């Protein structure tokens, strides 16, 4: 059974004495897998997580260069570091090892300290790369998110909605916009305090996530205002979704303080993109905003369709 705190090394070599030496050097620090052929090595990396590969160049079925080429051509395995192990020390062999994607090479006969140091170095480099990639992903996520609601922010919505607008127009697929605003939100803040107002906003965000499909783009547009972009959705479908959200919000009870409760409502405007007349999604958003204003003016806690 694989221990979770050890990295996994795959040794690919068809010579038993080389394998025995490598296992003796590495087995205490790492989980070691062995393949006697290039074909079997490619099967192993498809079946099992491998952190680093020690790959012999000269093998009977597929040579190490070709194995490395296959590894680097696949999304799943292209980032696995490959260290070539070879008796060839000529410049041409070493140059080819790097050209096909090898990250380092170790010459035979093996020097124990050198081998361990090179393996450890490449694993540390790989760890650093993974940490940087994860940090970059987190930075991108933070840049696209509203910090309070964890919904998309307005900037990201502007970018993605423009792309979805163009794609929907090209394919002549329905695209609708749903705009929501919390009714009398200023009264909530003035009466109960901004911390309760924040709870109301977060509660609404949870409801919007619950009713959003994977293809929908839901964002906090600003303050107590929210937008949902609904691909493949007519105005009738958008109205139905808006009505479900409105009813769910109306029935929600927020508890705070010492057994205090609060209920609130939303007004909703919906609009479907008119690709013949509208050149961008902003024009549709404006019509949804007009419909939202009509919902407010006619008594709030309503869903109105754009004209």
Coordinates of C-alpha atoms in Angstrom, one line a residue:
X1 CA 0.0 0.0 0.0
X2 CA 1.4 3.4 -1.0
X3 CA 2.3 5.7 1.9
X4 CA 0.9 9.2 1.4
X5 CA 4.1 11.0 2.6
X6 CA 6.4 9.4 0.0
X7 CA 6.9 10.5 -3.6
X8 CA 6.7 7.8 -6.3
X9 CA 9.6 7.1 -8.6
X10 CA 9.2 4.9 -11.7
X11 CA 12.4 3.1 -12.8
X12 CA 12.4 2.1 -16.4
X13 CA 15.3 -0.2 -17.3
X14 CA 15.6 -3.7 -18.7
X15 CA 18.8 -4.6 -16.9
X16 CA 18.3 -6.4 -13.5
X17 CA 21.5 -5.2 -11.9
X18 CA 20.7 -1.6 -12.6
X19 CA 17.3 -2.0 -11.1
X20 CA 18.6 -3.7 -8.0
X21 CA 21.1 -0.8 -7.5
X22 CA 18.5 1.9 -7.9
X23 CA 16.0 0.1 -5.6
X24 CA 18.7 -0.2 -2.9
X25 CA 19.5 3.5 -3.2
X26 CA 15.9 4.8 -3.4
X27 CA 13.6 2.4 -1.6
X28 CA 14.0 3.9 1.9
X29 CA 13.1 7.4 0.8
X30 CA 10.5 6.8 -2.0
X31 CA 7.9 4.5 -3.2
X32 CA 9.6 2.7 -6.1
X33 CA 7.8 1.2 -9.2
X34 CA 9.7 -0.8 -11.8
X35 CA 9.1 -1.3 -15.5
X36 CA 11.3 -3.6 -17.7
X37 CA 10.0 -2.0 -20.9
X38 CA 9.0 1.3 -22.4
X39 CA 5.5 0.0 -23.3
X40 CA 4.8 -1.2 -19.7
X41 CA 6.1 2.2 -18.4
X42 CA 3.5 4.0 -20.5
X43 CA 0.8 1.8 -19.1
X44 CA 1.9 2.4 -15.5
X45 CA 1.8 6.2 -15.8
X46 CA -1.7 5.9 -17.2
X47 CA -2.8 3.7 -14.3
X48 CA -0.8 5.2 -11.4
X49 CA 0.3 8.6 -10.1
X50 CA 4.1 9.0 -10.7
X51 CA 6.1 11.9 -9.4
X52 CA 9.4 11.3 -11.3
X53 CA 10.7 8.8 -13.9
X54 CA 14.2 7.4 -14.2
X55 CA 14.3 6.3 -17.8
X56 CA 17.0 4.2 -19.5
X57 CA 17.7 5.2 -23.1
X58 CA 18.6 1.8 -24.6
X59 CA 15.7 -0.7 -24.3
X60 CA 14.6 -3.5 -26.7
X61 CA 11.0 -2.5 -27.5
X62 CA 10.8 1.3 -27.4
X63 CA 13.9 3.3 -26.6
X64 CA 13.9 5.9 -23.9
X65 CA 13.7 8.9 -26.3
X66 CA 10.5 7.6 -27.8
X67 CA 9.0 6.9 -24.4
X68 CA 9.8 10.4 -23.3
X69 CA 8.2 11.9 -26.5
X70 CA 5.0 10.0 -25.8
X71 CA 5.0 11.2 -22.2
X72 CA 5.4 14.8 -23.2
X73 CA 2.7 14.6 -25.8
X74 CA 0.0 13.7 -23.3
X75 CA -1.7 16.2 -21.0
X76 CA -1.8 13.8 -18.1
X77 CA 1.9 12.9 -18.2
X78 CA 3.7 15.9 -19.8
X79 CA 4.6 17.5 -16.5
X80 CA 6.2 14.4 -15.0
X81 CA 10.0 15.1 -14.7
X82 CA 12.1 12.5 -16.7
X83 CA 15.7 11.9 -15.7
X84 CA 17.5 9.8 -18.3
X85 CA 19.9 7.1 -17.0
X86 CA 22.5 6.2 -19.6
X87 CA 26.0 4.8 -20.2
X88 CA 26.3 7.1 -23.2
X89 CA 28.2 10.3 -22.3
X90 CA 28.6 11.7 -25.8
X91 CA 27.2 15.2 -26.5
X92 CA 24.8 13.9 -29.2
X93 CA 23.0 11.5 -26.8
X94 CA 22.8 14.0 -24.0
X95 CA 21.5 16.7 -26.4
X96 CA 18.8 14.4 -27.7
X97 CA 17.8 13.5 -24.2
X98 CA 17.0 17.2 -23.5
X99 CA 15.4 17.8 -26.9
X100 CA 12.8 15.1 -26.3
X101 CA 11.8 16.6 -22.9
X102 CA 14.3 15.1 -20.4
X103 CA 15.0 17.4 -17.5
X104 CA 18.3 15.8 -16.4
X105 CA 20.5 12.8 -17.0
X106 CA 22.6 10.4 -14.8
X107 CA 25.4 8.3 -16.1
X108 CA 26.2 4.7 -15.4
X109 CA 27.7 3.4 -13.2
X110 CA 25.6 5.3 -10.6
X111 CA 27.2 7.4 -8.0
X112 CA 24.9 7.1 -4.9
X113 CA 25.1 10.7 -3.6
X114 CA 24.8 12.3 -7.1
X115 CA 21.8 10.2 -8.0
X116 CA 20.0 11.0 -4.7
X117 CA 20.8 14.7 -5.0
X118 CA 19.6 15.0 -8.6
X119 CA 16.3 13.2 -7.8
X120 CA 15.7 15.3 -4.7
X121 CA 16.5 18.5 -6.7
X122 CA 14.1 17.7 -9.5
X123 CA 11.3 16.8 -7.0
X124 CA 11.9 20.1 -5.2
X125 CA 11.7 22.0 -8.5
X126 CA 8.5 20.2 -9.3
X127 CA 7.0 21.0 -5.9
X128 CA 7.9 24.7 -6.4
X129 CA 6.3 24.7 -9.9
X130 CA 3.1 23.2 -8.5
X131 CA 3.0 25.7 -5.7
X132 CA 3.4 28.6 -8.2
X133 CA 0.7 27.2 -10.5
X134 CA -1.6 26.8 -7.6
X135 CA -0.9 30.3 -6.4
X136 CA -1.5 31.6 -9.9
X137 CA -4.9 29.8 -10.0
X138 CA -5.8 31.3 -6.7
X139 CA -4.8 34.8 -7.9
X140 CA -6.9 34.4 -11.0
X141 CA -9.9 33.2 -8.9
X142 CA -9.5 36.1 -6.5
X143 CA -9.3 38.5 -9.4
X144 CA -12.6 37.2 -10.8
X145 CA -14.5 36.9 -7.5
X146 CA -16.5 39.2 -5.3
X147 CA -14.9 38.8 -2.0
X148 CA -18.1 38.8 0.1
X149 CA -20.4 36.6 -2.0
X150 CA -17.8 34.4 -3.8
X151 CA -19.8 35.1 -7.0
X152 CA -18.1 36.5 -10.0
X153 CA -17.4 40.2 -9.9
X154 CA -18.5 42.8 -12.4
X155 CA -15.2 42.9 -14.3
X156 CA -15.2 39.2 -14.9
X157 CA -18.8 39.2 -15.9
X158 CA -18.1 41.9 -18.5
X159 CA -15.3 39.8 -20.0
X160 CA -17.1 36.4 -20.1
X161 CA -20.5 37.8 -21.1
X162 CA -19.0 39.5 -24.2
X163 CA -17.6 36.1 -25.3
X164 CA -20.9 34.3 -24.7
X165 CA -22.8 37.0 -26.5
X166 CA -20.6 36.5 -29.7
X167 CA -20.9 32.7 -29.5
X168 CA -24.7 32.7 -29.0
X169 CA -25.1 35.2 -31.9
X170 CA -22.9 33.1 -34.2
X171 CA -24.9 29.9 -33.4
X172 CA -28.2 31.7 -33.2
X173 CA -28.9 30.3 -29.7
X174 CA -31.2 32.1 -27.1
X175 CA -29.4 34.2 -24.5
X176 CA -31.1 36.0 -21.6
X177 CA -30.2 38.3 -18.8
X178 CA -31.8 38.3 -15.3
X179 CA -31.2 41.3 -13.1
X180 CA -32.1 41.4 -9.4
X181 CA -32.1 44.0 -6.7
X182 CA -32.9 43.7 -3.0
X183 CA -36.0 45.6 -2.1
X184 CA -35.6 48.5 0.4
X185 CA -32.0 47.5 1.2
X186 CA -31.2 50.9 2.7
X187 CA -33.9 50.4 5.3
X188 CA -32.4 47.0 6.2
X189 CA -29.0 48.6 6.8
X190 CA -30.5 51.7 8.6
X191 CA -32.7 49.5 10.9
X192 CA -30.5 46.5 11.6
X193 CA -27.0 47.6 10.8
X194 CA -24.6 46.9 8.0
X195 CA -23.5 43.5 9.4
X196 CA -27.1 42.3 8.9
X197 CA -27.2 43.9 5.5
X198 CA -24.1 41.8 4.6
X199 CA -25.9 38.7 5.8
X200 CA -28.8 39.5 3.5
X201 CA -26.5 39.9 0.6
X202 CA -24.7 36.6 1.3
X203 CA -28.0 34.8 1.8
X204 CA -29.2 35.9 -1.6
X205 CA -25.9 34.9 -3.1
X206 CA -26.4 31.3 -1.8
X207 CA -29.9 31.2 -3.3
X208 CA -28.6 32.4 -6.7
X209 CA -25.9 29.7 -6.6
X210 CA -28.6 27.1 -5.8
X211 CA -30.7 28.1 -8.8
X212 CA -27.8 28.6 -11.2
X213 CA -27.0 25.9 -13.8
X214 CA -23.4 25.1 -14.6
X215 CA -23.6 27.1 -17.8
X216 CA -25.0 30.2 -16.1
X217 CA -22.8 33.2 -15.1
X218 CA -23.8 34.7 -11.9
X219 CA -22.3 37.9 -10.6
X220 CA -22.6 40.6 -7.9
X221 CA -23.1 43.6 -10.2
X222 CA -22.7 46.1 -7.4
X223 CA -24.0 46.8 -3.9
X224 CA -27.3 44.8 -3.6
X225 CA -27.6 44.3 -7.4
X226 CA -27.0 40.9 -9.1
X227 CA -26.9 39.7 -12.7
X228 CA -27.3 36.2 -14.1
X229 CA -26.4 35.4 -17.7
X230 CA -28.5 32.5 -19.0
X231 CA -27.2 30.8 -22.2
X232 CA -29.7 28.7 -24.2
X233 CA -32.6 30.4 -22.4
X234 CA -35.5 32.3 -23.8
X235 CA -37.3 35.1 -22.0
X236 CA -40.0 32.7 -20.8
X237 CA -37.3 30.4 -19.3
X238 CA -35.6 33.4 -17.7
X239 CA -38.9 34.6 -16.3
X240 CA -39.6 31.2 -14.8
X241 CA -36.1 31.1 -13.1
X242 CA -36.6 34.6 -11.8
X243 CA -40.0 33.7 -10.3
X244 CA -38.5 30.7 -8.6
X245 CA -35.7 32.8 -7.1
X246 CA -38.2 35.5 -6.0
X247 CA -40.5 33.0 -4.2
X248 CA -37.5 31.3 -2.5
X249 CA -36.2 34.7 -1.3
X250 CA -39.7 35.7 0.0
X251 CA -39.9 32.5 2.1
X252 CA -36.4 32.8 3.5
X253 CA -36.0 33.7 7.2
X254 CA -32.7 35.1 8.4
X255 CA -31.9 34.8 12.1
X256 CA -29.6 37.1 13.8
X257 CA -28.9 38.7 17.2
X258 CA -30.9 37.5 20.2
X259 CA -33.7 35.5 18.5
X260 CA -34.3 38.3 16.0
X261 CA -35.5 37.4 12.5
X262 CA -35.7 39.2 9.2
X263 CA -37.3 38.6 5.8
X264 CA -36.7 40.4 2.6
X265 CA -37.7 40.4 -1.0
X266 CA -36.2 41.0 -4.4
X267 CA -37.4 42.6 -7.6
X268 CA -36.3 41.1 -10.9
X269 CA -36.0 42.2 -14.5
X270 CA -35.5 39.8 -17.4
X271 CA -34.6 40.4 -21.0
X272 CA -33.7 38.2 -24.0
X273 CA -31.0 39.3 -26.4
X274 CA -32.3 40.6 -29.7
X275 CA -29.4 39.7 -32.0
X276 CA -30.9 41.7 -34.9
X277 CA -31.0 45.0 -33.0
X278 CA -28.5 44.6 -30.2
X279 CA -24.7 44.8 -30.8
X280 CA -23.6 43.9 -27.4
X281 CA -24.7 42.4 -24.1
X282 CA -24.8 45.9 -22.4
X283 CA -27.8 46.8 -24.4
X284 CA -29.7 43.7 -23.1
X285 CA -28.6 44.5 -19.6
X286 CA -30.0 48.0 -19.9
X287 CA -33.4 46.5 -21.0
X288 CA -33.2 44.1 -18.0
X289 CA -32.5 47.1 -15.8
X290 CA -35.5 48.9 -17.2
X291 CA -37.6 45.9 -16.5
X292 CA -36.2 45.8 -12.9
X293 CA -37.2 49.4 -12.5
X294 CA -40.7 48.6 -13.7
X295 CA -40.9 45.8 -11.1
X296 CA -39.9 48.3 -8.4
X297 CA -42.3 51.0 -9.5
X298 CA -45.3 48.5 -9.6
X299 CA -44.9 47.4 -6.0
X300 CA -41.6 45.4 -5.7
X301 CA -41.3 41.7 -5.0
X302 CA -42.1 41.1 -8.7
X303 CA -40.5 39.7 -11.9
X304 CA -41.0 41.9 -15.0
X305 CA -40.1 41.1 -18.6
X306 CA -38.3 43.7 -20.7
X307 CA -40.2 45.3 -23.6

